[in-house]
Short mmCIF file of C-alpha atoms in Angstrom, two decimals:
data_model
loop_
_atom_site.label_atom_id
_atom_site.label_comp_id
_atom_site.label_asym_id
_atom_site.label_seq_id
_atom_site.Cartn_x
_atom_site.Cartn_y
_atom_site.Cartn_z
CA UNK A 299 -0.33 0.53 -0.25
CA UNK A 300 1.48 3.56 -0.88
CA UNK A 301 0.42 6.01 1.76
CA UNK A 302 -1.62 9.45 0.52
CA UNK A 303 -0.31 12.57 1.45
CA UNK A 304 -2.12 15.53 2.45
CA UNK A 305 -0.76 18.28 0.35
CA UNK A 306 -3.04 21.06 1.32
CA UNK A 307 0.17 22.61 3.53
CA UNK A 308 3.03 21.31 1.92
CA UNK A 309 3.89 18.61 5.26
CA UNK A 310 3.29 15.75 3.33
CA UNK A 311 1.63 14.18 6.71
CA UNK A 312 -0.21 10.78 5.05
CA UNK A 313 -3.95 11.03 4.84
CA UNK A 314 -5.10 7.64 3.77
CA UNK A 315 -3.82 4.58 1.39
CA UNK A 316 -4.73 2.47 -1.37
CA UNK A 317 -3.99 -0.62 -3.26
CA UNK A 318 -3.31 0.32 -6.46
CA UNK A 319 -2.03 3.93 -6.52
CA UNK A 320 -0.72 6.71 -4.18
CA UNK A 321 -0.21 10.69 -4.62
CA UNK A 322 2.51 11.66 -2.16
CA UNK A 323 3.24 15.62 -2.03
CA UNK A 324 5.47 18.22 -0.95
CA UNK A 325 6.86 21.98 -2.19
CA UNK A 326 9.39 22.88 -4.31
CA UNK A 327 9.39 26.79 -4.22
CA UNK A 328 5.49 27.70 -4.82
CA UNK A 329 4.88 24.39 -6.26
CA UNK A 330 2.90 22.02 -5.36
CA UNK A 331 4.30 18.74 -5.95
CA UNK A 332 2.29 15.35 -6.79
CA UNK A 333 3.81 12.02 -7.34
CA UNK A 334 1.73 9.46 -8.16
CA UNK A 335 2.75 6.14 -8.92
CA UNK A 336 0.85 2.71 -9.33
CA UNK A 337 -2.85 2.98 -11.45
CA UNK A 338 -4.94 5.87 -12.03
CA UNK A 339 -8.46 4.33 -12.19
CA UNK A 340 -11.60 4.65 -11.03
CA UNK A 341 -10.85 3.39 -7.79
CA UNK A 342 -8.34 6.06 -7.26
CA UNK A 343 -8.31 8.80 -9.94
CA UNK A 344 -11.00 9.98 -6.42
CA UNK A 345 -7.81 10.30 -4.37
CA UNK A 346 -6.15 12.54 -7.15
CA UNK A 347 -8.32 14.92 -7.02
CA UNK A 348 -8.74 15.30 -4.23
CA UNK A 349 -5.81 15.95 -3.31
CA UNK A 350 -5.88 18.42 -6.17
CA UNK A 351 -8.69 20.14 -4.75
CA UNK A 352 -6.90 20.16 -1.13
CA UNK A 353 -4.25 22.11 -2.70
CA UNK A 354 -6.14 25.06 -4.40
CA UNK A 355 -8.59 25.42 -1.16
CA UNK A 356 -5.32 26.15 0.76
CA UNK A 357 -4.35 28.35 -1.25
CA UNK A 358 -1.74 26.84 -4.06
CA UNK A 359 -2.37 27.79 -7.05
CA UNK A 360 0.42 25.91 -8.83
CA UNK A 361 0.47 22.14 -9.68
CA UNK A 362 3.09 19.17 -10.76
CA UNK A 363 1.35 16.51 -11.34
CA UNK A 364 4.77 13.72 -11.25
CA UNK A 365 3.01 11.22 -13.55
CA UNK A 366 6.11 9.24 -14.23
CA UNK A 367 5.52 6.54 -12.18
CA UNK A 368 2.04 5.95 -13.28
CA UNK A 369 1.88 2.14 -15.51
CA UNK A 370 -1.95 2.69 -15.93
CA UNK A 371 -4.53 5.20 -16.92
CA UNK A 372 -7.95 4.84 -17.74
CA UNK A 373 -10.77 7.03 -19.06
CA UNK A 374 -11.30 7.97 -14.90
CA UNK A 375 -8.01 8.99 -14.72
CA UNK A 376 -7.82 11.18 -17.62
CA UNK A 377 -10.80 12.67 -16.47
CA UNK A 378 -8.84 13.81 -13.67
CA UNK A 379 -6.40 14.70 -15.15
CA UNK A 380 -8.98 17.52 -17.47
CA UNK A 381 -10.85 18.12 -14.10
CA UNK A 382 -7.35 19.64 -12.84
CA UNK A 383 -6.79 21.55 -15.77
CA UNK A 384 -10.08 22.81 -15.81
CA UNK A 385 -9.70 23.92 -11.89
CA UNK A 386 -6.75 25.52 -12.11
CA UNK A 387 -7.64 27.62 -15.03
CA UNK A 388 -10.52 29.20 -13.17
CA UNK A 389 -8.56 29.70 -10.68
CA UNK A 390 -5.99 31.20 -12.83
CA UNK A 391 -3.44 28.63 -11.73
CA UNK A 392 -0.80 26.66 -13.02
CA UNK A 393 -0.80 22.86 -14.09
CA UNK A 394 1.68 21.07 -14.72
CA UNK A 395 2.79 17.17 -16.24
CA UNK A 396 5.86 15.38 -15.54
CA UNK A 397 5.93 12.13 -18.00
CA UNK A 398 9.20 10.22 -18.95
CA UNK A 399 11.36 12.62 -21.35
CA UNK A 400 11.09 10.26 -24.36
CA UNK A 401 7.30 9.98 -23.92
CA UNK A 402 5.51 7.80 -26.02
CA UNK A 403 8.67 6.55 -27.15
CA UNK A 404 9.82 5.09 -23.77
CA UNK A 405 6.20 3.48 -22.66
CA UNK A 406 5.37 5.67 -21.05
CA UNK A 407 1.35 4.49 -20.12
CA UNK A 408 -0.77 7.56 -19.64
CA UNK A 409 1.42 9.54 -21.89
CA UNK A 410 0.84 7.01 -24.56
CA UNK A 411 -3.25 7.50 -23.46
CA UNK A 412 -3.06 11.58 -23.44
CA UNK A 413 -2.29 10.53 -27.41
CA UNK A 414 -4.31 8.84 -28.84
CA UNK A 415 -7.54 10.37 -27.28
CA UNK A 416 -5.82 13.77 -28.46
CA UNK A 417 -5.65 15.85 -25.13
CA UNK A 418 -1.90 15.57 -25.06
CA UNK A 419 -1.53 18.82 -26.81
CA UNK A 420 -3.37 20.30 -23.64
CA UNK A 421 -1.30 20.01 -21.04
CA UNK A 422 2.23 21.46 -20.21
CA UNK A 423 4.35 18.35 -20.23
CA UNK A 424 7.94 18.35 -18.43
CA UNK A 425 10.12 16.11 -18.00
CA UNK A 426 11.33 16.24 -14.18
CA UNK A 427 10.48 17.88 -11.44
CA UNK A 428 13.53 20.62 -11.74
CA UNK A 429 12.53 21.53 -15.50
CA UNK A 430 8.84 21.95 -14.23
CA UNK A 431 9.46 24.30 -10.72
CA UNK A 432 11.54 26.25 -13.25
CA UNK A 433 10.10 29.43 -14.59
CA UNK A 434 13.03 29.29 -17.00
CA UNK A 435 12.28 25.84 -18.47
CA UNK A 436 9.56 25.35 -21.98
CA UNK A 437 7.01 22.57 -21.85
CA UNK A 438 8.20 19.92 -24.13
CA UNK A 439 6.33 19.39 -27.31
CA UNK A 440 2.77 17.40 -28.04
#
């Protein structure tokens, strides 16, 4: 089981657990970083949705979702990513995703799913946390 962190205050204290996925949070400057691993599906995606809402409720407007360790993502997971994008846009916030640097070429499941559904271009994607939190860094091309 993987702990799901309470990222609203950036403290990383455990809030709950799940058998298939987990989101672990932390702070990188003004960015809340949620690291997701395992599966992002119908069972686990509500936890990620709640983590994003917790960050926003605590006044955070800059979120990085590190999806580099996600091995499976279904339509409910994609729905959470799109909803997170919509939420961040509505509060004039920023959302950045991390996928492996070579994306679909190295078998990134999330990258393949987003590309197949034609929504990959909606997201600012970076190769790692350092690039995602660097204001000078540019996103990877879609």
